[in-house]
CSV table of C-alpha atoms and ligand atoms in Angstrom, one decimal:
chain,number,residue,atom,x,y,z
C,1,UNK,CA,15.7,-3.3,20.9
C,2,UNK,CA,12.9,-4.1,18.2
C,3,UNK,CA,14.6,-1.3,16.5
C,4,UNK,CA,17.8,-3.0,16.7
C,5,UNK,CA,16.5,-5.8,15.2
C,6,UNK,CA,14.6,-4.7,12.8
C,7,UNK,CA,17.7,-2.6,11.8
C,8,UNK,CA,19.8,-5.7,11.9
C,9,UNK,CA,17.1,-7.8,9.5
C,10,UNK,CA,17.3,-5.1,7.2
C,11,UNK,CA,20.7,-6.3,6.2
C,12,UNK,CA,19.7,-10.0,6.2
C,13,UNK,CA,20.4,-11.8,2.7
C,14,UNK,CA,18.5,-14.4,4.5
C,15,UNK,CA,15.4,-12.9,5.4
C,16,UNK,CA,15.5,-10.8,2.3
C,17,UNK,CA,15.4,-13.8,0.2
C,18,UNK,CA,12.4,-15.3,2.4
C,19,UNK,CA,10.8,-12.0,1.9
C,20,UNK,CA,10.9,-11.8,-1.9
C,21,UNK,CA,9.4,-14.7,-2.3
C,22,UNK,CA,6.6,-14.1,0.5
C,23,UNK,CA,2.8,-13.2,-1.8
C,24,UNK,CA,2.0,-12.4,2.0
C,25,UNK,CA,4.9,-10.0,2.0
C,26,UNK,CA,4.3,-8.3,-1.0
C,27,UNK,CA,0.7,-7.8,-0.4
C,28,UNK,CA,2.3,-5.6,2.4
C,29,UNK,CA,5.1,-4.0,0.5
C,30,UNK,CA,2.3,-2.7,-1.7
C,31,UNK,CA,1.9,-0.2,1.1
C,32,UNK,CA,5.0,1.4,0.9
C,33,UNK,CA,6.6,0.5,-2.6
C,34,UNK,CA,5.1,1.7,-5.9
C,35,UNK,CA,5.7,-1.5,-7.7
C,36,UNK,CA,8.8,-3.3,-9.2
C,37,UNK,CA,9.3,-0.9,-12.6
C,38,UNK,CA,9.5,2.4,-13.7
C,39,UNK,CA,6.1,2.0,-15.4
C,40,UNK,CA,4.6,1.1,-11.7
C,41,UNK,CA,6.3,4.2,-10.4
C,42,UNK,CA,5.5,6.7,-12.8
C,43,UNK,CA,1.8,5.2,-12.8
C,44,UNK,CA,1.7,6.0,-9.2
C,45,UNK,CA,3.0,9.5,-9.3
C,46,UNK,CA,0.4,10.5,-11.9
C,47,UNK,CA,-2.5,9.2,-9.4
C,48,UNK,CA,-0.4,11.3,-6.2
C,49,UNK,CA,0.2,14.3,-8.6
C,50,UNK,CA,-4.1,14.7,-9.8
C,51,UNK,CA,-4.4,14.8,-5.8
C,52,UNK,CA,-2.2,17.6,-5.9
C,53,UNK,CA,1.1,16.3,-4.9
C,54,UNK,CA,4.6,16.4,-5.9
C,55,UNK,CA,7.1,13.4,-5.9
C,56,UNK,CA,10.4,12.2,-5.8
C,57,UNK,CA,10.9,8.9,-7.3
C,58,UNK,CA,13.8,6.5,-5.8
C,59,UNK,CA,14.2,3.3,-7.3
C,60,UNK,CA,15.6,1.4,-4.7
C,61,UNK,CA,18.9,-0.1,-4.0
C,62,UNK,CA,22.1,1.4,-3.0
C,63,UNK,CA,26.0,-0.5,-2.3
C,64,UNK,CA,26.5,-1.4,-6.0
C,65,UNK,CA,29.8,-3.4,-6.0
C,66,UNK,CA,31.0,-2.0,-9.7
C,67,UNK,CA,30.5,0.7,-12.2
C,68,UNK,CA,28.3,-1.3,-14.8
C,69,UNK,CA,25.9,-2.1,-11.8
C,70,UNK,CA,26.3,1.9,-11.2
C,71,UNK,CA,25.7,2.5,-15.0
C,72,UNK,CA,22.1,0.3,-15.0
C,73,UNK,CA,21.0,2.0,-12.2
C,74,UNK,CA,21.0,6.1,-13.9
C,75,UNK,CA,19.4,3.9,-16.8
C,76,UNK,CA,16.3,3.8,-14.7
C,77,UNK,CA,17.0,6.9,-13.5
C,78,UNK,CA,17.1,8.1,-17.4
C,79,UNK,CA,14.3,6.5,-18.2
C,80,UNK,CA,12.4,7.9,-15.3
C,81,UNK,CA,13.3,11.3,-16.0
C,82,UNK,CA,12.6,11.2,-19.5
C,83,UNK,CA,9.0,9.6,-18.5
C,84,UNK,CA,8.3,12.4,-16.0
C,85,UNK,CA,8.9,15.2,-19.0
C,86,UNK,CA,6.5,13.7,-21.2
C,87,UNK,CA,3.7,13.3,-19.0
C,88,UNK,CA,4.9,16.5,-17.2
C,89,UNK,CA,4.9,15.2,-14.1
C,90,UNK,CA,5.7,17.2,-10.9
C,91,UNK,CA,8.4,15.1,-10.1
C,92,UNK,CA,12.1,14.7,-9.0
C,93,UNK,CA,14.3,12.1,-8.5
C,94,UNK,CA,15.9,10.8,-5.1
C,95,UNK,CA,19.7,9.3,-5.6
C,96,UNK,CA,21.3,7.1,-3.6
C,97,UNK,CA,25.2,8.2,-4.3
C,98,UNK,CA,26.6,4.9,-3.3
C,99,UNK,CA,23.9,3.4,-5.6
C,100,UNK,CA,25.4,5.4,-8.5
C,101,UNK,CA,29.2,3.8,-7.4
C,102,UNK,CA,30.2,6.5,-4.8
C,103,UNK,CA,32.4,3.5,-3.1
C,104,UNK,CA,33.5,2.1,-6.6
C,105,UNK,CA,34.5,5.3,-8.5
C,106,UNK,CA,34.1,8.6,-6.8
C,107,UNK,CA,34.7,10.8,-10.2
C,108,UNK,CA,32.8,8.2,-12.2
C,109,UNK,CA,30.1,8.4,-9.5
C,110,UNK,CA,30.2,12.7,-10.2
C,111,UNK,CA,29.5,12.0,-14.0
C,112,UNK,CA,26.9,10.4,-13.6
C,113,UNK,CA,24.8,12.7,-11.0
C,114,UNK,CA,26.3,15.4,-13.4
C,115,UNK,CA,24.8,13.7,-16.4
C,116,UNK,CA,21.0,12.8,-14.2
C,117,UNK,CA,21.2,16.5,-12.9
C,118,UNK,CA,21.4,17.7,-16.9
C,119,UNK,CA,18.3,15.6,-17.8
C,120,UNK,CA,16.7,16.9,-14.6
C,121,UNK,CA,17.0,20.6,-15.3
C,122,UNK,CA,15.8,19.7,-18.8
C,123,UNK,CA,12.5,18.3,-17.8
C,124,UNK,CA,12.5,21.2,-14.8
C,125,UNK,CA,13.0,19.0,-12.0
C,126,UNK,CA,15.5,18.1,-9.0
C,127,UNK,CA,17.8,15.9,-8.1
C,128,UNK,CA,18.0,15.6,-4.6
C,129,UNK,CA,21.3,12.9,-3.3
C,130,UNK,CA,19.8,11.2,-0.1
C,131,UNK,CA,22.0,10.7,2.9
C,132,UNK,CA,23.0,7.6,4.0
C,133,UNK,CA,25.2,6.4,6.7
C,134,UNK,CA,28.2,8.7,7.8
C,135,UNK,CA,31.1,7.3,6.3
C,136,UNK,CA,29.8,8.7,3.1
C,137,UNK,CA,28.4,11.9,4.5
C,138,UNK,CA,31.2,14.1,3.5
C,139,UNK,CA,31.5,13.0,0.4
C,140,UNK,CA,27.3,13.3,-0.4
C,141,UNK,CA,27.8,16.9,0.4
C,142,UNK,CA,30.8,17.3,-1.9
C,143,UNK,CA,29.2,15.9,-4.7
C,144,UNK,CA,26.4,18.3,-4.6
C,145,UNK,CA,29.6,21.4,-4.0
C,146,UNK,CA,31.1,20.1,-6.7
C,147,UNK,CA,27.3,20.0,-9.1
C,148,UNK,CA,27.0,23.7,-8.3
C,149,UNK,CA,30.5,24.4,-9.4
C,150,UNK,CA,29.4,23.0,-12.8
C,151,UNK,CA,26.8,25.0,-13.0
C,152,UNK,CA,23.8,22.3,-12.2
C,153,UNK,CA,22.3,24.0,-9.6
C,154,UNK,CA,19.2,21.7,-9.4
C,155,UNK,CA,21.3,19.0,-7.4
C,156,UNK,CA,20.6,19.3,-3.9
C,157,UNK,CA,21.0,16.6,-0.6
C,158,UNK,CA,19.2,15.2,2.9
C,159,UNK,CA,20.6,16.3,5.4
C,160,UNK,CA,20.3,14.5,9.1
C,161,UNK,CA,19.6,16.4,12.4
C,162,UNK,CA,21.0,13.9,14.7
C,163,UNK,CA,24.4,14.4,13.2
C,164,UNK,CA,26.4,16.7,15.2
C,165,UNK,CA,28.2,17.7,12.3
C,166,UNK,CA,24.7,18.8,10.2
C,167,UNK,CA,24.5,22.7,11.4
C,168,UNK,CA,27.5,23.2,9.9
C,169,UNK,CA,26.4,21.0,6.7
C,170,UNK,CA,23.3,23.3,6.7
C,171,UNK,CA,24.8,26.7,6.4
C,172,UNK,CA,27.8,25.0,4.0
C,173,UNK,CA,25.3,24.1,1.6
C,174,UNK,CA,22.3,27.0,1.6
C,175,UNK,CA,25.6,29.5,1.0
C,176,UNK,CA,25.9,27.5,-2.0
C,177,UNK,CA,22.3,27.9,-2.7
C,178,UNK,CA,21.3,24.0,-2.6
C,179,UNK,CA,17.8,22.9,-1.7
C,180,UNK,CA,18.2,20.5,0.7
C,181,UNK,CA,16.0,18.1,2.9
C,182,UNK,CA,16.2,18.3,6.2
C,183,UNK,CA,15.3,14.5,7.9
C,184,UNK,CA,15.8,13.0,11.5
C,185,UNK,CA,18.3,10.3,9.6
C,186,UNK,CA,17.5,6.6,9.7
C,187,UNK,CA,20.7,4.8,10.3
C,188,UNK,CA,22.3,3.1,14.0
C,189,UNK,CA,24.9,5.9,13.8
C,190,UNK,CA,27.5,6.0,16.9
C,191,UNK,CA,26.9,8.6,19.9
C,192,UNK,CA,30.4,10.6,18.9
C,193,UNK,CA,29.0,11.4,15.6
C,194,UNK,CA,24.9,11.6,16.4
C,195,UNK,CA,22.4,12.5,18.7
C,196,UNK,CA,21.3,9.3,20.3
C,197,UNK,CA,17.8,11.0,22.8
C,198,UNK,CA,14.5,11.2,20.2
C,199,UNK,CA,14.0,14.3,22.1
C,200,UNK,CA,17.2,15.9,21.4
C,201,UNK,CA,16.9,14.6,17.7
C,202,UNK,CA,13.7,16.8,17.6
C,203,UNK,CA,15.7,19.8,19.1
C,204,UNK,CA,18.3,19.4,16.5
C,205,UNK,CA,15.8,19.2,13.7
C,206,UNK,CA,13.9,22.3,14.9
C,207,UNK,CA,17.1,24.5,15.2
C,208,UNK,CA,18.0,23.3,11.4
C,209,UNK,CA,14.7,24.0,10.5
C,210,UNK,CA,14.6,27.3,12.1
C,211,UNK,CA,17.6,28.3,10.4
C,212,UNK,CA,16.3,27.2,6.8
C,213,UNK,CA,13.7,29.1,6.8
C,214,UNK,CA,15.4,32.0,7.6
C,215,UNK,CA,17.7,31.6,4.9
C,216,UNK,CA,16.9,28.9,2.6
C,217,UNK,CA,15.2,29.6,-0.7
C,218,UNK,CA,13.4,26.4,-1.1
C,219,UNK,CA,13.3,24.5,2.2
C,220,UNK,CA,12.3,20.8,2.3
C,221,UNK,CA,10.8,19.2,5.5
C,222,UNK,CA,10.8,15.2,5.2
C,223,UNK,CA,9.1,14.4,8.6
C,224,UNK,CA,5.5,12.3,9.5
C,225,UNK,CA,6.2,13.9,13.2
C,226,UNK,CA,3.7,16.1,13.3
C,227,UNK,CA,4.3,18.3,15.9
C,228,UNK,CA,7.5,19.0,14.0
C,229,UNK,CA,4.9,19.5,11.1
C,230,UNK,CA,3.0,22.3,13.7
C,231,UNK,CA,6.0,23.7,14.7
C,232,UNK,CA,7.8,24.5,11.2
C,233,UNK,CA,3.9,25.7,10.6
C,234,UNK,CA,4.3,28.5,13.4
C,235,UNK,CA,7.8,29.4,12.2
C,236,UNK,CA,7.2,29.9,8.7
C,237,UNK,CA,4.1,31.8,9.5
C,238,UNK,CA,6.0,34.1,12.7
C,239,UNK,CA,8.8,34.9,9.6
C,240,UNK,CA,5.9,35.3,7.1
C,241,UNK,CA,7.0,32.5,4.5
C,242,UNK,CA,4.4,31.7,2.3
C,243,UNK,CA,3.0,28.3,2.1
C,244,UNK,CA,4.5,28.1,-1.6
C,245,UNK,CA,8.0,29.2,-0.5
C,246,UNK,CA,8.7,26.0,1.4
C,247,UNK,CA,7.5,21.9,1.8
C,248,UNK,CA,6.8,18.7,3.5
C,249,UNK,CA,7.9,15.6,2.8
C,250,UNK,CA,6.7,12.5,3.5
C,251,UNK,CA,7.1,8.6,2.8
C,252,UNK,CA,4.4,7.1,-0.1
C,253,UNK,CA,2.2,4.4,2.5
C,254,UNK,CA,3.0,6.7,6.0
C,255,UNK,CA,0.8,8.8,7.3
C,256,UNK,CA,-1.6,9.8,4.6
C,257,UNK,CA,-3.9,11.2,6.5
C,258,UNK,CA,-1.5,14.0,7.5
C,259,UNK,CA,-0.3,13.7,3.8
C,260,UNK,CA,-4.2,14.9,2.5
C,261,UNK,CA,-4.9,17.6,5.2
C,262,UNK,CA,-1.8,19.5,4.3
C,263,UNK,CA,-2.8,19.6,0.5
C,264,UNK,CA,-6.3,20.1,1.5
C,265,UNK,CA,-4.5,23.4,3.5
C,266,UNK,CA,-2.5,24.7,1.0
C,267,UNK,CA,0.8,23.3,2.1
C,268,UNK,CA,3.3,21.5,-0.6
C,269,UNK,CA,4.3,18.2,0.2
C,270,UNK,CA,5.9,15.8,-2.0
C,271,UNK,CA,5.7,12.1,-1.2
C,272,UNK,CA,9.0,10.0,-1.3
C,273,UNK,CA,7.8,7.3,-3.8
C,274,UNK,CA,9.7,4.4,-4.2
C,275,UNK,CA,9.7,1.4,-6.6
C,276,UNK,CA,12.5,-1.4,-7.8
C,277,UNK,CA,13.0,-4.9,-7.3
C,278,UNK,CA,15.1,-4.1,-4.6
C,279,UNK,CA,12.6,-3.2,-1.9
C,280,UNK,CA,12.9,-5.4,1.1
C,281,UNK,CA,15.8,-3.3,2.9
C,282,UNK,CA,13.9,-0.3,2.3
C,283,UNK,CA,10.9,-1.9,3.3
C,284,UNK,CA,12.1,-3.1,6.7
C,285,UNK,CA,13.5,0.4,7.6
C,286,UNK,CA,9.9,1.5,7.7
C,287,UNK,CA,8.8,-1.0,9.8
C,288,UNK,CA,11.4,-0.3,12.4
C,289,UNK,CA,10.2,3.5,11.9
C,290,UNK,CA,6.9,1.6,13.3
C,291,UNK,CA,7.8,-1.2,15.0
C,292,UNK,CA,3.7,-1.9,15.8
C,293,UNK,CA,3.7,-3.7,12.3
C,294,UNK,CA,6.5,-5.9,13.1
C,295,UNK,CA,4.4,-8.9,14.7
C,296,UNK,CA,2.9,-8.8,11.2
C,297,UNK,CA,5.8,-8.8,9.2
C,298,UNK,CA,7.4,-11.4,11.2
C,299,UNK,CA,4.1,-13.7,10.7
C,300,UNK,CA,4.5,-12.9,7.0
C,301,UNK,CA,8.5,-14.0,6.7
C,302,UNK,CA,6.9,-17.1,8.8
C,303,UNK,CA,4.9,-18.1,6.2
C,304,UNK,CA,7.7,-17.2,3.3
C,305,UNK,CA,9.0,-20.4,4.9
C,306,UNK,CA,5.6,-22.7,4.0
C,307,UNK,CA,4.5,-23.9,0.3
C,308,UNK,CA,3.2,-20.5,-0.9
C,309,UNK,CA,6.7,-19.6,-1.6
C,310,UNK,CA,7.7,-18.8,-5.2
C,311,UNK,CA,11.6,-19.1,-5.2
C,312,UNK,CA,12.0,-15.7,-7.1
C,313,UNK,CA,16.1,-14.9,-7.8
C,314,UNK,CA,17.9,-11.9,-6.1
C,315,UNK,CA,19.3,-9.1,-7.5
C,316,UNK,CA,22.6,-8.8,-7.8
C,317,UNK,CA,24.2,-6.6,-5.6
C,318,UNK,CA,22.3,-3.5,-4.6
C,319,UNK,CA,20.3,-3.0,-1.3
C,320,UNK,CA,18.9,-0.4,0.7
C,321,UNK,CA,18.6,0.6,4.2
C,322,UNK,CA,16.1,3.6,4.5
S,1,LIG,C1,10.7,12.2,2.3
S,1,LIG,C2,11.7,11.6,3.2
S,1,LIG,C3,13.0,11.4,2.8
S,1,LIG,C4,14.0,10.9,3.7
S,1,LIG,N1,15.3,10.8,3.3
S,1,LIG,C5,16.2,10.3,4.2
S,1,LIG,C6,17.6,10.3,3.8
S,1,LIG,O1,18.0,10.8,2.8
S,1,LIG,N2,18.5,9.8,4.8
S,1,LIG,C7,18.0,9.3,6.0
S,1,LIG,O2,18.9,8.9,6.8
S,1,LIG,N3,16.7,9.3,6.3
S,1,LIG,C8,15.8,9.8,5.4
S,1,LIG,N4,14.5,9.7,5.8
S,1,LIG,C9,14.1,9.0,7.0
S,1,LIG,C10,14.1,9.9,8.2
S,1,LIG,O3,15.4,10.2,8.6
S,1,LIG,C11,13.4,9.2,9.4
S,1,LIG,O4,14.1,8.0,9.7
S,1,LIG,C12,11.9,8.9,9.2
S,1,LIG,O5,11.3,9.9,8.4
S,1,LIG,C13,11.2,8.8,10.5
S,1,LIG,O6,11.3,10.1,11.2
S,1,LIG,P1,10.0,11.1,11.3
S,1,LIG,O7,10.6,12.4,11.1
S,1,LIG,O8,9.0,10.7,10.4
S,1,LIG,O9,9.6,11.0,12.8
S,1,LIG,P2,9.2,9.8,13.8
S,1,LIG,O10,9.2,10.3,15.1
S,1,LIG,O11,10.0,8.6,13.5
S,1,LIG,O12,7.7,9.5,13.3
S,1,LIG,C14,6.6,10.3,13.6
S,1,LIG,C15,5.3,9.6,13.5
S,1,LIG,O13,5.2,9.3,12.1
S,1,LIG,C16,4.6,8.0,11.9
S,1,LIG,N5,5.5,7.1,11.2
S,1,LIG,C17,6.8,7.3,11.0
S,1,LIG,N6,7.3,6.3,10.3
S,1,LIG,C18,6.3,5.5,10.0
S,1,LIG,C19,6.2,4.3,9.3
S,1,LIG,N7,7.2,3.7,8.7
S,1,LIG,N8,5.0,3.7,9.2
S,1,LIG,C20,3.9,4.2,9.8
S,1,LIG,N9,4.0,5.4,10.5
S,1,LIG,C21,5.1,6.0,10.6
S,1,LIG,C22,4.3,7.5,13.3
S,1,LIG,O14,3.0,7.8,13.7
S,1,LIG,C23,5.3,8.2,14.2
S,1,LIG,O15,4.9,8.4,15.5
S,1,LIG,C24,13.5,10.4,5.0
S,1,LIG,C25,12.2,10.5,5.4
S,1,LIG,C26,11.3,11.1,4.5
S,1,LIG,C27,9.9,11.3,5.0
């Protein structure tokens, strides 16, 4: 129920608004968000990558309502990537397709992860599409068919155990030779399309996990459970991966104590790192990962409503729900 709500929030114009202009809130966000520009982001990733980490940098927002809004958005991306090759920075970038007008122009939408995934290969990095919610799912995996077919074959996806439809997305797509990222999948997603028990989510994710790295050249594991963490561990070592051959993935701000000990072991992991204006969807997803920080949070939108408030404009038009 918490969940629920915390889901349900995460859509609020309202409480997004409150939130923004919260100095409580933002002392919070701080956590889990980088900062507001690219300069915050790419100032972050240099810290993460001395400690031996790889990123992915998302700059945050998603649901663009046309293609200019699309347009600005690879602009940061651009920028990013063009920042990450001259610092040489061990980092990707994490796409949102809808944020890049999947909904507003589907082949306008392809030129533009065509054009990122061009810059990308030039600086020697990935692009990896995240998944969102399933009415877009078939048409995620097809962009990243469709990359291949042009020949950029550093544009990979997330995919989401606790779609029933995912095993079969998950040998589509490592035939094709795409890296992908294996999650649990973050949205309130009906019980005809996805598992709905945590513990079969778990069994789902294991199976796909077993199956990557039996056949997958580059596997990605974006999880903070860690006996999902043990188990893909066991596997890789009962198949005799190496520790170089596959990685973890985790979310900047969660569990960094899990984050250090599996650099400290010789593990890669790559941290999820966020930035953008746009944060407060994304920022209320993780709390209903959590929803122990949520009497917090509420306190903190509580006093959004008292004098401290600063009245800072929205955004137009892009949010975020994971
Ligand atoms: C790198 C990365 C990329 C992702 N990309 C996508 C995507 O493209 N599409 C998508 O739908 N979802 C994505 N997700 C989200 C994912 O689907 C899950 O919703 C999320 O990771 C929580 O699942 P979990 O595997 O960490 O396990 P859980 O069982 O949810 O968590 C395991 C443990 O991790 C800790 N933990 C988890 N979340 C938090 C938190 N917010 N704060 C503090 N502790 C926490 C807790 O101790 C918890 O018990 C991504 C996640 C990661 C890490």
């Amino acid at each position: 129920m918490l969940r629920w709500l915390l889901l349900r929030a995460a859509d609020s114009e309202f409480l997004a608004e409150s939130a923004r202009g919260s100095a409580t809130v933002n002392s919070v966000v701080e956590r889990y968000v980088a900062g507001e520009t690219v300069e915050a982001g790419v100032t972050v990733a240099r810290a993460l990558a001395a400690e031996g980490m790889d990123l992915t940098l998302d700059h945050v927002g998603e649901f663009v309502d046309s293609m200019e809004q699309a347009e600005q958005a690879a602009a940061v991306y651009r920028d990013v990537l063009e920042r990450v090759g001259e610092a040489g920075l061990p980092a990707g970038v994490s796409v949102k397709p809808t944020q890049l007008g999947l909904l507003v122009d589907r082949d306008g939408c392809a030129g533009l992860v065509e054009d990122l995934a061009k810059r990308a290969a030039a600086v020697g990095v990935h692009v990896t599409l995240d998944m969102e919610d399933h009415t877009v799912t078939e048409a995620t995996v097809q962009l990243v068919e469709e990359a291949h077919a042009l020949g950029s074959v550093n544009v990979g996806c997330a995919v989401q155990a606790y779609l029933h439809r995912t095993p079969e997305d998950v040998r589509r797509l490592t035939r094709l030779g795409a890296s992908l990222r294996l999650c649990k999948g973050a949205y309130a997603e009906p019980a005809h399309l996805a598992h709905q028990q945590a513990a079969t989510v778990d069994r789902a994710y294991l199976d796909d996990a077993r199956y990557l790295l039996r056949e997958a050249a580059e596997p990605r594991f974006a999880t903070h459970d860690h006996r999902l963490v043990a188990a893909i561990k066991r596997e890789a070592a009962v198949l005799g991966r190496e520790r170089h051959t596959y990685e973890f993935q985790m979310l900047y701000g969660v569990r960094e104590d899990m984050q250090r000990a599996l650099v400290a072991d010789g593990y890669r992991l790559r941290i999820y790192l966020p930035f953008g204006s746009q944060w407060y969807a994304y920022f209320t997803r993780r709390l209903a990962e959590r929803p122990a920080n949520m009497t917090f949070f509420l306190r903190s939108l509580l006093a959004a409503g008292r004098p401290d408030r600063t009245d800072r404009p929205a955004e137009a038009g892009t949010e975020q729900t994971w």
